[in-house]
PDB file of C-alpha atoms in Angstrom:
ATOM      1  CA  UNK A 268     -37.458-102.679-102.963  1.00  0.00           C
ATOM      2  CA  UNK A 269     -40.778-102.137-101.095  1.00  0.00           C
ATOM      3  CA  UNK A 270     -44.271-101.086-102.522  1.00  0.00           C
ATOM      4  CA  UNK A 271     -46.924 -99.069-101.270  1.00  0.00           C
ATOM      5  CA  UNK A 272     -50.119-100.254-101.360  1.00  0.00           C
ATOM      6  CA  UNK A 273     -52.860 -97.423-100.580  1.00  0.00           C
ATOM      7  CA  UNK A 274     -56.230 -98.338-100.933  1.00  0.00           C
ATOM      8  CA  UNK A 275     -58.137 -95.661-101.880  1.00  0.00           C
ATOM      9  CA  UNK A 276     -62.095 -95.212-101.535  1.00  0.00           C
ATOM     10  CA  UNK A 277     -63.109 -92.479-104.067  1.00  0.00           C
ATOM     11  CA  UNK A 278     -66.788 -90.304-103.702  1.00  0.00           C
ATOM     12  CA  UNK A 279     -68.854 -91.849-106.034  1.00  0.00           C
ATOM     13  CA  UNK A 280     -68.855 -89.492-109.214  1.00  0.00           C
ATOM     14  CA  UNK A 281     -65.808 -88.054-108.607  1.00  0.00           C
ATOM     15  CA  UNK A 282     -63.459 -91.454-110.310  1.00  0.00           C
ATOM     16  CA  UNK A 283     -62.553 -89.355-113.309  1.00  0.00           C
ATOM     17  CA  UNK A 284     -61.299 -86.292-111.307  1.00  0.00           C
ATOM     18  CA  UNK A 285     -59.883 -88.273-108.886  1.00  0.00           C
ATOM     19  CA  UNK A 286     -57.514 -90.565-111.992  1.00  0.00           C
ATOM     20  CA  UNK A 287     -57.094 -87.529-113.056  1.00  0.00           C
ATOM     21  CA  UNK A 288     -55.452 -85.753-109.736  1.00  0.00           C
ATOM     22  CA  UNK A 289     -52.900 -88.858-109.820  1.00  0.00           C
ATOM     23  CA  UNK A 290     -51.774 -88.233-113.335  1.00  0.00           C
ATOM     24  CA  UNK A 291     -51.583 -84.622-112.319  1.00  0.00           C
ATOM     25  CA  UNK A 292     -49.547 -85.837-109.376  1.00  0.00           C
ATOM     26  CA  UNK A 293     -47.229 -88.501-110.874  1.00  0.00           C
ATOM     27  CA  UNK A 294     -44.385 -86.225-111.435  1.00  0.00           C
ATOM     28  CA  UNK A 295     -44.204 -85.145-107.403  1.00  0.00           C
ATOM     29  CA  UNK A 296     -43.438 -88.806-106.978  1.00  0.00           C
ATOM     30  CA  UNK A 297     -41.053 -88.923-109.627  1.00  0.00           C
ATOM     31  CA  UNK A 298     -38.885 -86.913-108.811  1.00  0.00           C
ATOM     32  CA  UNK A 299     -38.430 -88.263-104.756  1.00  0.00           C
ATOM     33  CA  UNK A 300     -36.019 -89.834-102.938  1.00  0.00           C
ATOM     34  CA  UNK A 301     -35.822 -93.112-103.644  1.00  0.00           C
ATOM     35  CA  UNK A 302     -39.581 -93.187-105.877  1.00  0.00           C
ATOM     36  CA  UNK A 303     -39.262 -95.798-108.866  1.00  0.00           C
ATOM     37  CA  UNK A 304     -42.701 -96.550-109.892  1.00  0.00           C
ATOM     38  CA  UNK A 305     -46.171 -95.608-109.722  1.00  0.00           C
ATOM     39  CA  UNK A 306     -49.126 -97.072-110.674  1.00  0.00           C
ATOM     40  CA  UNK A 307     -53.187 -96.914-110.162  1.00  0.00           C
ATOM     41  CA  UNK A 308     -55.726 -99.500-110.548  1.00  0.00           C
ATOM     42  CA  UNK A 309     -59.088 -99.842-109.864  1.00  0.00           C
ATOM     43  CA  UNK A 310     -61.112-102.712-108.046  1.00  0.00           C
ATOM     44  CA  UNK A 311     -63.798-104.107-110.421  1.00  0.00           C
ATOM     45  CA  UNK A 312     -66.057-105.320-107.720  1.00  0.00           C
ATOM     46  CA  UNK A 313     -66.362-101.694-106.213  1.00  0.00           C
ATOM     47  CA  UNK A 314     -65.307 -99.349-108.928  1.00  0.00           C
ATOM     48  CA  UNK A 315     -64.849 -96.169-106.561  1.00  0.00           C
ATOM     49  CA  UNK A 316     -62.190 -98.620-104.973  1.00  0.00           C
ATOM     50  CA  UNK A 317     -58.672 -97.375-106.045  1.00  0.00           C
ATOM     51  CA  UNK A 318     -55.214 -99.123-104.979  1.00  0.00           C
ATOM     52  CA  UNK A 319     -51.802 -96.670-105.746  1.00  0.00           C
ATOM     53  CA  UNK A 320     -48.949 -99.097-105.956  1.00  0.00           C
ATOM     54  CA  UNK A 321     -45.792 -97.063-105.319  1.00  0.00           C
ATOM     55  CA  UNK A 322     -42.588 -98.968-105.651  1.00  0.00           C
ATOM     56  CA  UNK A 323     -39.913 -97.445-103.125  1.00  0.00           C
ATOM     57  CA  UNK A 324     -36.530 -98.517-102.751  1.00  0.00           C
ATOM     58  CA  UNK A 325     -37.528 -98.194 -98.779  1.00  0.00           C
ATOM     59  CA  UNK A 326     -39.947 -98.265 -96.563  1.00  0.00           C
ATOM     60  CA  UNK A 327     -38.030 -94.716 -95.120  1.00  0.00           C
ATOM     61  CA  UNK A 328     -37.785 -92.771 -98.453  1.00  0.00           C
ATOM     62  CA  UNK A 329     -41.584 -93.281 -98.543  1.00  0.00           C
ATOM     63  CA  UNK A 330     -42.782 -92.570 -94.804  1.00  0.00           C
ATOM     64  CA  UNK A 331     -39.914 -90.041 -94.036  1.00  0.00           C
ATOM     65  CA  UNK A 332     -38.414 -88.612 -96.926  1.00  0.00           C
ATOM     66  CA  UNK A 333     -41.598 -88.658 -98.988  1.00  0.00           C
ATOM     67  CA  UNK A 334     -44.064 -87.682 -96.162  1.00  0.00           C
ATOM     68  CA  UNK A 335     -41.715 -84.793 -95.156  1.00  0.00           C
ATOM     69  CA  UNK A 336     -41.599 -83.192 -98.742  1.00  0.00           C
ATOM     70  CA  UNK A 337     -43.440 -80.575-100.446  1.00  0.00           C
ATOM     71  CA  UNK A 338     -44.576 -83.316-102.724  1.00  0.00           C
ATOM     72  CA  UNK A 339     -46.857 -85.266-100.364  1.00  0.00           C
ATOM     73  CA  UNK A 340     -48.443 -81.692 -99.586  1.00  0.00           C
ATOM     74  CA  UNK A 341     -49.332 -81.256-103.682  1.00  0.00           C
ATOM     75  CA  UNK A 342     -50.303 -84.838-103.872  1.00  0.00           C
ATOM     76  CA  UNK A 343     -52.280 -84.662-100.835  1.00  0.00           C
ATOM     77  CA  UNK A 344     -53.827 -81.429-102.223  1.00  0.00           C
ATOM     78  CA  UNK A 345     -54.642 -82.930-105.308  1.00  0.00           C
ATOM     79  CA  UNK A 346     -56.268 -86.266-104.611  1.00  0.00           C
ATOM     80  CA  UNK A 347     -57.398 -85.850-101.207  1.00  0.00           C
ATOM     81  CA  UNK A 348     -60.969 -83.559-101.997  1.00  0.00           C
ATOM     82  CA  UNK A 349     -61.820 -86.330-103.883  1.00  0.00           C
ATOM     83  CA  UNK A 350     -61.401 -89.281-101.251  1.00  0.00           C
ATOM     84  CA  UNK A 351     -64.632 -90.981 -99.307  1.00  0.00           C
ATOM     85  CA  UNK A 352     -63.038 -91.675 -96.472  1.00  0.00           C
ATOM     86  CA  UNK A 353     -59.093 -91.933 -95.185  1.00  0.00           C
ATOM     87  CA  UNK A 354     -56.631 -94.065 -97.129  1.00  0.00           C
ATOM     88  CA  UNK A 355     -55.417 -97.454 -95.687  1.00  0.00           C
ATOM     89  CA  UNK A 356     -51.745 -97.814 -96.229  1.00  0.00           C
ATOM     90  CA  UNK A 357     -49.646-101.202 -96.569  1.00  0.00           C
ATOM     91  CA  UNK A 358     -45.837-101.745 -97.531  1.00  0.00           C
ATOM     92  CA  UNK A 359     -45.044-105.335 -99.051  1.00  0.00           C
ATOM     93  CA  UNK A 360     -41.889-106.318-100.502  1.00  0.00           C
ATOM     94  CA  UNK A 361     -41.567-109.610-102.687  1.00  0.00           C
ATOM     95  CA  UNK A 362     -40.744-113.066-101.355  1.00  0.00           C
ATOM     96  CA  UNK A 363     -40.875-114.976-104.699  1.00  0.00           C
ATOM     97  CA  UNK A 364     -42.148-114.445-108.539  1.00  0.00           C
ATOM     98  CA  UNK A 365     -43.302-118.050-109.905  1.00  0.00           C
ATOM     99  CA  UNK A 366     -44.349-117.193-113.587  1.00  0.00           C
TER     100      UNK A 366
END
């Protein structure tokens, strides 16, 4: 299991259009390859600040399978007018849960 971490910068006024792009989007990661959770929070310091946790079951059904759907293309097209400046990307995967 791997997540995504995309941080997200956001043009200022455009937070509410923007959240609501990703819930228009959840279902295009849903349903692919390998997808088995999504989630969007948003920094407090810097509230146009957005990180998209995606939790993949690998690193390749995100960056090929994913990337090389139709789904990317209607996420991209629905969250992307609304983004400052180009997402950073990140996988992680878990080395130990203490509480």
């Amino acid at each position: 299991m791997v997540y995504e971490i995309a941080t997200l910068d956001i043009k200022e006024g455009s937070e509410a259009a923007f959240e609501a792009a990703v819930k228009e989007a959840a279902p295009f990661f849903q349903k692919s390859r390998g997808c088995r959770g999504l989630s969007l929070e948003r920094s407090v310091e810097t509230p146009s600040r957005y990180y998209l946790v995606v939790t993949w079951d690998s690193v390749e059904d995100h960056m090929v399978h994913f990337r090389n759907a139709p789904e990317f293309q209607e996420w991209r097209r629905l969250a992307s007018p609304h983004f400052a400046s180009a997402p950073s990307v990140e996988h992680t995967s878990v080395v130990g849960t203490f509480f």
